[in-house]
Coordinates of N, CA and C and ligand atoms in Angstrom, one line a residue:
M223 N 102.3 111.1 113.6 CA 100.6 111.3 113.4 C 100.0 110.5 113.1
F224 N 98.7 111.3 112.3 CA 97.3 109.8 111.9 C 98.0 109.4 110.1
T225 N 98.2 110.9 109.4 CA 98.8 111.0 108.4 C 99.6 109.8 107.7
D226 N 100.4 109.9 108.9 CA 101.8 108.8 108.2 C 101.3 107.7 108.3
E227 N 100.8 106.9 109.0 CA 100.1 105.7 109.3 C 99.4 105.6 107.5
L228 N 98.6 106.6 107.3 CA 97.5 106.3 106.2 C 99.0 105.6 105.3
K229 N 99.9 106.4 104.7 CA 100.9 106.8 104.0 C 101.1 105.5 104.1
K230 N 102.2 104.8 104.8 CA 102.1 103.5 105.0 C 101.7 102.2 105.1
Q231 N 100.2 102.4 104.9 CA 100.0 102.0 105.0 C 99.0 102.1 103.0
A232 N 99.3 102.8 102.4 CA 99.1 103.2 100.9 C 99.9 102.9 100.5
D233 N 101.2 102.6 101.0 CA 102.2 102.4 99.6 C 102.6 100.7 99.1
P234 N 101.6 99.9 99.5 CA 101.8 99.0 99.1 C 100.8 98.7 97.3
I235 N 99.8 99.9 97.7 CA 99.3 100.0 96.5 C 99.4 100.6 95.4
I236 N 100.3 101.8 96.0 CA 101.5 103.1 95.2 C 101.3 102.3 94.1
E237 N 102.8 101.4 94.5 CA 104.1 100.1 94.5 C 103.5 99.8 93.6
A238 N 101.8 99.2 93.7 CA 101.7 98.3 92.2 C 101.3 98.7 92.0
I239 N 100.9 100.0 91.4 CA 100.0 100.7 90.7 C 101.7 101.9 89.8
Y240 N 102.9 101.5 90.1 CA 103.9 101.4 89.8 C 104.5 100.6 88.8
N241 N 103.7 99.7 88.4 CA 104.7 98.2 88.3 C 103.4 97.9 87.9
D242 N 102.0 98.5 87.1 CA 101.7 97.9 86.4 C 101.4 98.8 85.6
D243 N 100.7 98.8 84.2 CA 101.3 99.0 82.4 C 100.8 100.4 82.3
F244 N 100.1 101.1 82.9 CA 99.9 102.7 82.3 C 101.3 103.1 82.8
I245 N 101.8 103.6 84.4 CA 102.6 104.0 84.8 C 104.4 103.0 83.9
Q246 N 104.2 101.8 83.2 CA 105.2 101.7 82.9 C 105.5 101.9 81.7
G247 N 104.2 102.2 80.7 CA 104.3 102.2 80.1 C 104.6 103.7 79.7
I248 N 104.4 104.6 80.9 CA 104.6 106.0 80.2 C 106.2 105.9 81.4
I249 N 105.9 105.3 81.9 CA 108.6 105.2 82.1 C 109.0 105.1 80.8
R250 N 108.7 104.3 79.9 CA 109.1 103.4 78.9 C 109.3 105.2 77.9
G251 N 108.0 105.8 78.0 CA 107.4 107.1 77.2 C 106.7 105.6 75.8
D252 N 106.7 105.2 75.9 CA 105.6 104.3 74.5 C 104.6 103.3 75.2
I253 N 104.5 104.6 76.0 CA 102.8 103.5 76.2 C 101.5 104.5 74.8
N254 N 101.0 102.8 74.8 CA 99.8 102.8 74.1 C 98.5 104.4 74.0
K255 N 98.6 104.9 72.9 CA 98.5 105.8 72.5 C 96.1 105.9 73.3
D256 N 96.2 105.1 72.5 CA 94.6 104.4 73.4 C 94.8 104.9 74.4
A257 N 95.4 104.0 74.7 CA 95.7 104.1 76.6 C 95.3 105.2 77.3
I258 N 96.7 106.4 76.5 CA 96.3 108.0 77.1 C 94.8 109.0 76.3
R259 N 94.4 108.4 74.9 CA 92.9 108.7 74.6 C 92.0 108.6 76.0
H260 N 92.6 107.6 76.5 CA 91.1 107.0 77.2 C 91.1 107.7 78.5
Y261 N 92.9 107.8 79.6 CA 92.4 108.7 80.2 C 92.2 109.7 79.8
L262 N 92.8 111.0 79.0 CA 92.3 111.5 79.1 C 90.5 112.3 78.7
K263 N 89.8 111.9 78.8 CA 88.4 111.7 78.0 C 88.1 111.2 79.8
A264 N 88.6 110.4 80.7 CA 88.1 110.3 82.0 C 88.6 111.1 83.1
D265 N 89.7 111.8 82.7 CA 90.3 112.0 83.6 C 89.5 113.6 83.7
H266 N 90.1 114.4 82.4 CA 88.7 115.3 82.5 C 87.7 116.2 83.1
L267 N 86.9 114.7 82.9 CA 85.2 114.4 83.7 C 86.0 114.8 84.9
Y268 N 86.8 113.8 85.8 CA 87.0 113.3 87.2 C 87.3 114.8 88.0
L269 N 88.2 115.0 86.7 CA 89.2 116.8 87.5 C 88.1 117.4 87.7
N270 N 86.8 118.0 86.7 CA 85.6 118.6 86.7 C 84.7 118.0 88.2
E271 N 83.9 116.8 88.3 CA 84.1 116.8 89.2 C 84.4 116.9 91.0
F272 N 85.6 116.4 90.8 CA 86.7 116.9 92.3 C 86.3 118.4 92.0
A273 N 86.3 119.4 91.2 CA 86.6 120.4 91.9 C 84.5 120.8 92.0
K274 N 83.6 120.2 91.7 CA 82.3 120.9 92.5 C 82.5 119.5 93.9
I275 N 83.0 118.4 94.0 CA 82.7 118.2 95.5 C 84.0 119.6 96.4
Y276 N 84.8 120.0 95.4 CA 85.3 120.9 96.6 C 84.3 121.9 97.2
S277 N 83.7 122.8 95.9 CA 83.1 123.2 96.5 C 81.5 123.2 97.3
L278 N 80.7 121.9 97.5 CA 81.0 121.5 98.2 C 81.2 121.5 99.1
L279 N 81.9 120.8 99.4 CA 83.9 121.0 101.0 C 83.4 122.8 101.7
I280 N 82.8 123.9 100.7 CA 83.4 125.1 100.3 C 81.9 125.4 102.0
A281 N 81.0 125.1 101.7 CA 79.6 125.1 102.1 C 79.8 125.0 103.7
K282 N 80.9 123.4 103.9 CA 81.2 123.2 105.5 C 81.7 123.9 106.5
L283 N 82.3 124.9 105.6 CA 83.4 125.8 106.2 C 82.8 127.1 106.7
N284 N 83.2 127.6 108.1 CA 83.3 128.4 108.1 C 84.9 129.6 109.1
D285 N 85.6 129.0 108.6 CA 87.0 130.2 108.7 C 87.7 130.7 106.8
R286 N 87.8 131.2 106.9 CA 88.3 131.6 105.2 C 89.4 131.5 105.4
E287 N 90.3 130.9 105.5 CA 91.6 130.7 105.1 C 91.3 129.4 105.0
G288 N 90.6 128.5 105.1 CA 90.3 127.1 104.7 C 89.2 127.7 103.1
I289 N 88.9 128.7 103.8 CA 87.7 128.5 102.4 C 88.5 129.6 101.1
N290 N 89.7 129.6 101.2 CA 90.5 130.7 100.0 C 91.3 129.2 100.2
F291 N 92.0 128.2 100.6 CA 92.7 127.5 100.2 C 91.6 126.2 98.8
L292 N 90.5 126.3 99.9 CA 89.4 125.0 98.3 C 89.2 125.8 97.4
L293 N 89.4 127.2 97.7 CA 89.1 128.3 96.1 C 90.1 127.8 95.0
G294 N 91.2 128.5 95.8 CA 92.6 127.9 94.7 C 92.8 126.5 94.5
Q295 N 92.6 125.9 95.4 CA 92.4 124.5 94.6 C 91.6 124.0 93.2
I296 N 90.5 124.9 93.4 CA 89.2 125.2 92.4 C 90.0 125.3 91.5
D297 N 90.7 125.6 91.5 CA 91.4 127.5 90.2 C 92.3 125.6 89.2
F298 N 93.5 124.9 90.5 CA 94.5 124.3 90.2 C 93.6 123.1 89.3
V299 N 92.9 123.0 89.8 CA 92.3 121.5 89.5 C 91.8 121.7 87.8
L300 N 91.3 123.0 87.5 CA 90.5 123.1 86.5 C 91.2 124.1 85.6
N301 N 92.8 124.8 86.0 CA 93.0 125.6 85.2 C 94.7 125.3 84.9
G302 N 94.9 124.2 86.5 CA 96.1 124.4 86.4 C 96.6 123.3 85.7
E303 N 95.7 122.2 86.3 CA 96.3 120.7 86.2 C 96.7 120.4 84.0
I304 N 95.5 121.7 83.5 CA 96.0 121.4 82.0 C 96.7 121.0 81.3
A305 N 97.7 121.8 81.6 CA 99.6 121.5 81.6 C 99.8 119.8 81.8
A306 N 99.7 119.4 82.9 CA 99.8 117.5 82.9 C 99.2 117.4 81.9
H307 N 97.8 117.2 81.1 CA 97.0 116.7 80.7 C 97.6 117.3 78.8
Q308 N 98.0 118.6 78.9 CA 98.4 119.0 77.7 C 99.8 117.7 76.8
T309 N 100.7 117.7 77.8 CA 102.1 116.8 77.5 C 101.5 115.8 77.2
M310 N 99.8 115.3 77.7 CA 99.3 114.1 76.9 C 98.8 113.8 75.4
A311 N 98.4 115.1 75.6 CA 97.5 115.5 73.6 C 98.6 115.4 72.8
D312 N 99.9 115.6 73.7 CA 100.7 116.0 71.8 C 101.5 115.1 72.1
Y313 N 101.6 114.0 73.3 CA 101.7 112.9 73.2 C 101.4 112.2 72.1
V314 N 99.5 112.5 72.2 CA 99.3 111.5 70.8 C 99.3 111.9 69.7
G315 N 99.1 113.2 69.8 CA 99.8 114.0 68.5 C 98.0 114.5 67.8
E316 N 97.0 114.8 68.6 CA 95.9 115.0 68.1 C 95.5 116.2 69.3
D317 N 95.0 116.7 68.3 CA 94.1 118.5 69.9 C 93.1 117.2 70.8
Y318 N 93.6 118.6 72.2 CA 93.4 118.5 73.5 C 91.9 118.1 73.8
D319 N 91.3 119.1 72.4 CA 89.8 119.7 73.3 C 89.5 118.2 71.9
V320 N 89.7 117.8 71.1 CA 88.6 117.1 70.5 C 89.0 115.7 71.1
I321 N 90.1 115.0 71.8 CA 90.2 114.2 72.4 C 89.4 114.2 73.4
I322 N 89.0 114.6 74.6 CA 87.9 114.8 75.4 C 86.9 114.8 75.7
K323 N 86.4 115.2 73.9 CA 85.1 115.2 73.5 C 84.2 114.8 73.7
D324 N 84.5 113.2 74.3 CA 83.0 112.4 73.8 C 83.4 111.4 75.2
G325 N 83.8 112.6 76.3 CA 84.1 111.2 78.3 C 83.1 110.2 78.1
E326 N 83.7 109.5 78.9 CA 82.2 109.4 80.3 C 82.9 109.0 81.4
W327 N 82.2 109.5 82.4 CA 82.6 108.4 83.2 C 81.9 107.3 83.6
Y328 N 83.3 106.0 82.9 CA 84.3 105.1 82.9 C 83.4 104.2 83.9
P329 N 83.0 102.6 83.9 CA 82.9 102.2 85.5 C 83.6 102.8 86.3
S330 N 85.1 102.7 86.2 CA 85.8 102.1 87.8 C 86.3 104.4 88.1
S331 N 86.2 104.8 87.1 CA 85.9 106.1 86.9 C 84.7 106.6 88.2
D332 N 83.5 106.1 87.0 CA 82.4 106.4 88.1 C 81.8 105.8 89.7
H333 N 83.0 105.1 89.4 CA 82.4 104.5 91.2 C 83.8 105.5 92.7
Y334 N 85.1 106.1 90.9 CA 85.7 106.5 92.3 C 85.0 108.0 92.6
I335 N 84.0 108.0 90.8 CA 83.4 110.1 91.4 C 82.8 109.9 92.6
K336 N 82.1 108.5 92.9 CA 81.1 108.6 93.7 C 81.4 108.4 95.4
H337 N 82.5 107.8 95.0 CA 82.6 107.7 95.9 C 83.4 109.4 96.3
M338 N 83.8 110.1 96.6 CA 83.7 110.9 96.6 C 82.6 111.7 97.5
Y339 N 81.8 112.0 96.7 CA 79.8 112.2 96.9 C 79.5 112.1 97.5
Y340 N 79.8 110.7 97.9 CA 79.3 110.0 99.3 C 79.4 111.1 100.3
N341 N 80.1 110.2 100.2 CA 81.3 110.9 101.4 C 80.4 113.0 101.9
A342 N 80.8 113.7 100.7 CA 80.3 115.0 100.8 C 79.4 115.0 101.0
F343 N 78.7 114.2 100.8 CA 76.6 114.4 101.2 C 75.9 113.2 102.5
R344 N 77.2 112.4 102.4 CA 77.1 111.4 103.8 C 77.6 112.2 105.0
Y345 N 78.9 113.0 105.2 CA 78.7 114.3 107.4 C 79.0 114.9 106.4
D346 N 79.2 115.8 107.3 CA 79.0 116.7 108.4 C 80.3 118.2 107.5
D347 N 81.6 116.7 108.6 CA 82.6 117.4 108.4 C 83.4 117.0 107.0
A348 N 83.6 118.2 106.4 CA 84.4 117.7 105.5 C 85.7 117.3 105.2
S349 N 86.0 116.9 107.1 CA 87.3 115.9 106.6 C 87.5 113.9 105.9
F350 N 86.1 113.8 106.2 CA 86.3 113.0 106.4 C 85.7 112.8 104.1
T351 N 84.9 114.2 102.9 CA 85.5 113.6 102.2 C 87.0 114.0 102.2
I352 N 87.3 115.2 102.7 CA 89.0 115.2 101.7 C 90.0 114.0 102.2
C353 N 89.7 112.9 103.7 CA 90.3 111.3 102.7 C 90.1 111.1 101.9
A354 N 88.7 111.0 101.3 CA 88.9 110.6 99.7 C 89.2 111.0 98.8
M355 N 89.4 112.3 99.3 CA 90.0 113.5 98.0 C 91.5 113.5 97.8
A356 N 92.2 113.5 98.8 CA 94.1 113.1 99.1 C 94.5 112.4 98.1
P357 N 94.3 110.9 98.3 CA 94.8 110.2 96.9 C 95.3 110.7 96.5
C358 N 94.6 111.7 95.7 CA 94.7 111.7 94.9 C 95.7 112.7 94.1
P359 N 96.0 114.1 95.3 CA 97.5 114.4 95.2 C 98.2 113.5 95.1
Y360 N 98.3 113.1 96.4 CA 99.4 112.3 97.0 C 99.6 110.9 96.3
V361 N 99.3 110.3 94.7 CA 99.3 108.9 94.8 C 100.0 109.2 93.4
Y362 N 100.0 110.9 93.3 CA 100.0 111.4 91.7 C 102.0 112.1 92.1
Q363 N 101.6 112.7 93.3 CA 102.9 112.8 93.8 C 104.2 111.7 93.9
Q364 N 103.5 111.2 94.4 CA 104.4 109.5 95.2 C 104.8 108.5 93.6
L365 N 104.9 108.4 92.8 CA 104.2 108.1 91.6 C 105.8 108.8 91.3
A366 N 105.0 109.8 91.1 CA 106.0 110.6 90.4 C 107.4 111.0 90.6
L367 N 107.8 110.9 92.5 CA 108.5 110.8 93.2 C 110.1 109.7 92.8
K368 N 109.3 108.3 92.6 CA 109.4 107.2 92.5 C 109.9 107.2 91.0
I369 N 109.3 107.4 90.1 CA 109.7 107.2 88.7 C 110.7 108.4 88.7
A370 N 111.0 109.4 89.6 CA 112.2 110.4 88.8 C 113.3 110.4 89.9
A371 N 113.3 108.9 91.0 CA 114.1 108.5 91.6 C 114.6 107.5 90.8
R372 N 113.4 106.8 90.2 CA 114.7 104.8 89.6 C 115.4 105.6 88.3
H373 N 114.7 106.8 87.9 CA 114.7 106.2 85.8 C 114.7 108.3 85.8
E374 N 116.3 108.2 84.8 CA 116.0 109.0 84.0 C 115.7 109.3 82.8
L375 N 114.5 110.4 82.7 CA 113.9 110.3 81.6 C 114.2 110.9 80.3
T376 N 115.5 112.1 80.0 CA 115.7 112.8 79.3 C 115.4 111.9 78.0
G377 N 114.7 112.8 77.2 CA 114.2 112.8 75.6 C 112.6 111.3 75.2
N378 N 112.2 111.3 77.1 CA 110.9 110.7 77.2 C 110.3 112.1 77.2
P379 N 109.2 111.7 75.7 CA 107.7 112.4 75.4 C 106.4 113.0 76.6
L380 N 107.1 112.0 77.9 CA 105.9 112.4 78.7 C 106.2 113.4 80.2
K381 N 107.7 112.9 79.5 CA 108.9 113.8 81.3 C 108.1 115.0 82.1
P382 N 107.5 115.8 81.3 CA 106.8 117.0 81.7 C 105.6 116.4 82.4
W383 N 104.8 115.4 82.3 CA 104.0 115.1 83.1 C 104.7 114.5 84.1
V384 N 105.5 113.9 84.3 CA 106.7 112.9 85.6 C 106.9 114.2 86.3
D385 N 107.2 115.5 85.8 CA 108.0 116.3 86.6 C 106.7 117.2 86.5
F386 N 105.8 117.7 86.4 CA 104.4 118.2 86.8 C 104.4 118.0 88.0
Y387 N 104.2 116.5 88.6 CA 103.3 116.2 90.3 C 104.9 115.8 91.0
T388 N 106.0 115.7 90.1 CA 107.4 116.1 91.0 C 107.2 117.2 92.0
V389 N 106.7 118.1 90.6 CA 106.8 119.9 91.6 C 104.8 120.2 92.8
N390 N 104.3 119.9 92.6 CA 103.1 121.0 92.1 C 102.3 120.4 93.7
M391 N 102.4 119.6 94.1 CA 101.8 118.2 95.4 C 102.1 119.3 96.5
D392 N 103.8 119.8 97.2 CA 103.7 119.4 98.3 C 102.2 120.1 99.5
E393 N 102.4 121.5 99.2 CA 101.8 122.3 99.6 C 100.5 121.7 99.9
L394 N 100.0 121.7 98.7 CA 99.0 121.2 99.1 C 98.1 119.2 99.9
M395 N 99.3 118.3 99.7 CA 99.2 118.1 100.7 C 99.6 117.9 101.8
N396 N 101.0 119.2 103.1 CA 101.6 119.5 103.6 C 99.7 120.7 104.1
H397 N 98.7 121.4 103.9 CA 97.8 121.8 103.7 C 96.8 120.4 104.1
L398 N 96.6 119.8 103.6 CA 95.6 118.0 103.7 C 95.9 117.1 104.8
D399 N 96.7 117.2 105.0 CA 98.0 116.2 106.6 C 97.1 117.2 107.4
R400 N 97.3 118.9 107.5 CA 97.3 118.8 108.2 C 95.7 119.2 109.1
W401 N 95.7 119.2 107.9 CA 93.9 119.5 108.0 C 92.9 118.4 109.0
V402 N 93.6 116.7 108.2 CA 92.8 115.3 108.8 C 94.0 115.3 109.9
N403 N 94.8 115.4 110.2 CA 95.3 114.6 111.6 C 94.9 116.1 112.9
N404 N 94.4 117.9 112.4 CA 93.5 118.2 113.2 C 92.2 117.5 113.8
F405 N 92.0 117.1 112.5 CA 91.0 116.2 112.5 C 90.8 114.9 113.5
A406 N 91.6 114.9 113.4 CA 92.0 113.0 113.5 C 92.4 113.3 115.1
E407 N 92.9 113.9 115.8 CA 93.4 113.8 116.8 C 92.2 113.3 118.0
Q408 N 90.8 114.1 117.2 CA 89.3 114.7 118.2 C 88.9 114.2 118.2
A409 N 89.1 113.2 116.8 CA 87.9 111.8 116.2 C 88.1 110.5 117.5
T410 N 86.5 110.0 117.0 CA 86.0 108.6 117.6 C 87.4 108.1 117.3
E411 N 87.7 106.2 117.7 CA 88.4 105.2 117.4 C 87.6 104.4 115.9
Y412 N 85.9 105.2 115.9 CA 84.9 105.1 114.8 C 85.0 105.8 113.6
E413 N 85.3 107.0 113.7 CA 86.3 108.2 113.2 C 86.8 107.8 112.6
R414 N 88.5 107.8 113.2 CA 89.2 107.2 112.1 C 89.3 105.9 111.2
D415 N 88.5 104.9 112.4 CA 88.4 104.1 111.0 C 87.8 104.6 109.2
I416 N 86.9 105.3 109.6 CA 85.9 105.4 108.6 C 87.1 106.4 107.2
L417 N 87.9 107.4 108.6 CA 89.3 107.8 107.4 C 89.8 107.0 106.9
R418 N 90.5 106.5 107.6 CA 91.7 105.5 107.2 C 91.2 105.1 105.9
R419 N 89.8 104.2 106.1 CA 89.3 103.5 105.2 C 89.3 104.8 103.7
N420 N 88.5 105.6 103.9 CA 87.9 106.1 102.9 C 88.9 106.3 102.3
F421 N 91.0 106.9 102.6 CA 91.7 107.5 101.8 C 92.2 106.0 101.2
L422 N 92.7 104.8 101.7 CA 92.7 103.8 101.0 C 92.1 103.4 100.2
E423 N 90.7 103.1 100.1 CA 90.1 103.0 99.4 C 90.4 103.6 97.8
S424 N 90.4 105.0 98.0 CA 90.1 106.0 97.0 C 91.9 105.7 96.2
C425 N 92.9 105.0 97.3 CA 93.7 104.6 96.9 C 93.8 103.4 96.3
V426 N 92.9 103.0 96.1 CA 92.3 101.3 95.4 C 91.7 101.9 94.1
H427 N 90.9 103.5 93.8 CA 90.3 103.7 93.2 C 91.7 103.9 92.2
E428 N 92.7 105.1 92.7 CA 93.4 105.2 91.6 C 94.0 104.4 90.9
R429 N 94.6 103.1 91.4 CA 95.0 101.8 90.4 C 94.1 101.5 89.3
R430 N 93.1 101.9 89.4 CA 91.7 100.6 88.9 C 91.5 102.0 87.9
F431 N 91.3 103.4 88.2 CA 91.3 104.2 87.1 C 92.4 104.1 85.6
F432 N 93.8 103.9 86.0 CA 94.9 104.0 85.3 C 94.7 102.6 84.8
N433 N 94.2 101.4 85.6 CA 93.8 100.4 85.2 C 92.6 99.5 84.3
M434 N 92.0 100.7 84.4 CA 90.6 101.3 83.4 C 91.5 102.2 82.5
A435 N 92.1 103.0 82.1 CA 92.7 104.1 81.1 C 93.5 102.6 80.0
A436 N 94.2 101.7 80.5 CA 95.3 100.5 79.9 C 94.1 99.9 79.6
R437 N 92.6 99.2 79.3 CA 92.4 98.2 78.8 C 91.2 99.4 78.7
Q438 N 90.9 100.8 78.0 CA 89.6 100.8 77.7 C 88.6 100.4 78.0
E439 N 87.6 100.4 78.9 CA 87.1 100.1 80.4 C 85.9 100.5 80.2
E440 N 84.2 100.4 79.2 CA 83.4 100.7 78.7 C 82.7 100.3 79.6
W441 N 81.1 100.6 79.6 CA 79.8 100.0 79.7 C 79.5 99.0 78.9
I442 N 79.2 97.9 79.3 CA 78.4 97.4 78.3 C 76.5 97.1 78.8
F443 N 76.0 97.5 77.6 CA 74.7 97.4 78.7 C 73.7 96.4 77.8
H444 N 75.1 95.9 76.2 CA 73.3 94.8 75.9 C 74.4 93.7 75.1
A445 N 75.4 93.7 76.5 CA 75.8 91.6 76.3 C 74.7 90.7 77.7
E446 N 74.7 89.6 77.5 CA 72.9 89.2 78.0 C 73.8 89.5 79.7
N447 N 74.9 88.5 80.4 CA 75.4 89.4 81.0 C 76.2 90.6 81.1
S448 N 75.2 91.9 81.6 CA 76.1 93.0 81.7 C 77.0 93.6 82.3
T449 N 78.1 93.5 81.4 CA 79.5 93.6 82.7 C 80.3 94.5 82.1
I450 N 81.4 95.1 83.4 CA 82.3 96.1 82.5 C 83.8 94.6 81.4
N451 N 84.2 95.3 80.8 CA 85.9 94.9 79.9 C 87.0 94.9 81.5
S452 N 86.2 94.4 82.0 CA 87.7 95.1 83.3 C 88.1 93.9 83.9
G453 N 88.9 93.5 84.2 CA 89.6 93.3 85.8 C 89.4 94.1 86.5
N454 N 90.1 93.7 88.2 CA 90.7 94.2 88.9 C 89.7 95.2 89.2
Ligands
NSP686 C1 92.0 110.3 88.3 C2 92.4 110.6 89.2 N1 93.8 111.5 90.2 C3 94.8 111.9 90.4 C4 95.0 113.1 89.4 C5 96.1 113.5 90.2 N2 95.6 115.5 90.1 C6 94.1 113.2 88.5 N3 94.5 114.4 87.7 N4 93.4 112.1 88.2

């Protein structure tokens, strides 16, 4: 299947994310609280845009099943995933609403969000955007499964965050796989290349997003050579 090929190509990127500072800090249970604050500020806004992009895709569909599926996902992203964020806010020891109130689209999350919007506006078929969005659940599911398989997290304050992504992603991933595979079957090789690239680029965006939080990346406009304070 086409999506099996994508997932195989994504695995080294996911393994690299696993070994980066953010996930290693989660595994140890002592991740820097500023990294978590930064992540929550960025992710709250990212998920809002993710829900809005789903709504753009609804306009491209004609089947009620697909529309209902996306409506369910909008609800999950806006109301379900809060539980994972709440675990992190509890770890920081501050009120969630206070933490997120001054978030922004920091450079790496900005790039990721615009990658998804580009596809939603550029292509009539929703599959191109779905390929750019699928790493969002997929990468977290794979990270959580790797962590759970390799570590005993009892007593780790971030264990509920890991548990959340081990159990909640299966149905969604099956649906997205079917969707992309159906489209890929009748797509041209040129279109399949775009699908592949969209998926892999978003896996790299996932890595950059965690590293953004680990380094508390910000836009810098005042420096002589305006740049961002992040590598990778
Ligand atoms: C950036 C990002 N990627 C993925 C997820 C998991 N849905 C998330 N909350 N944020």
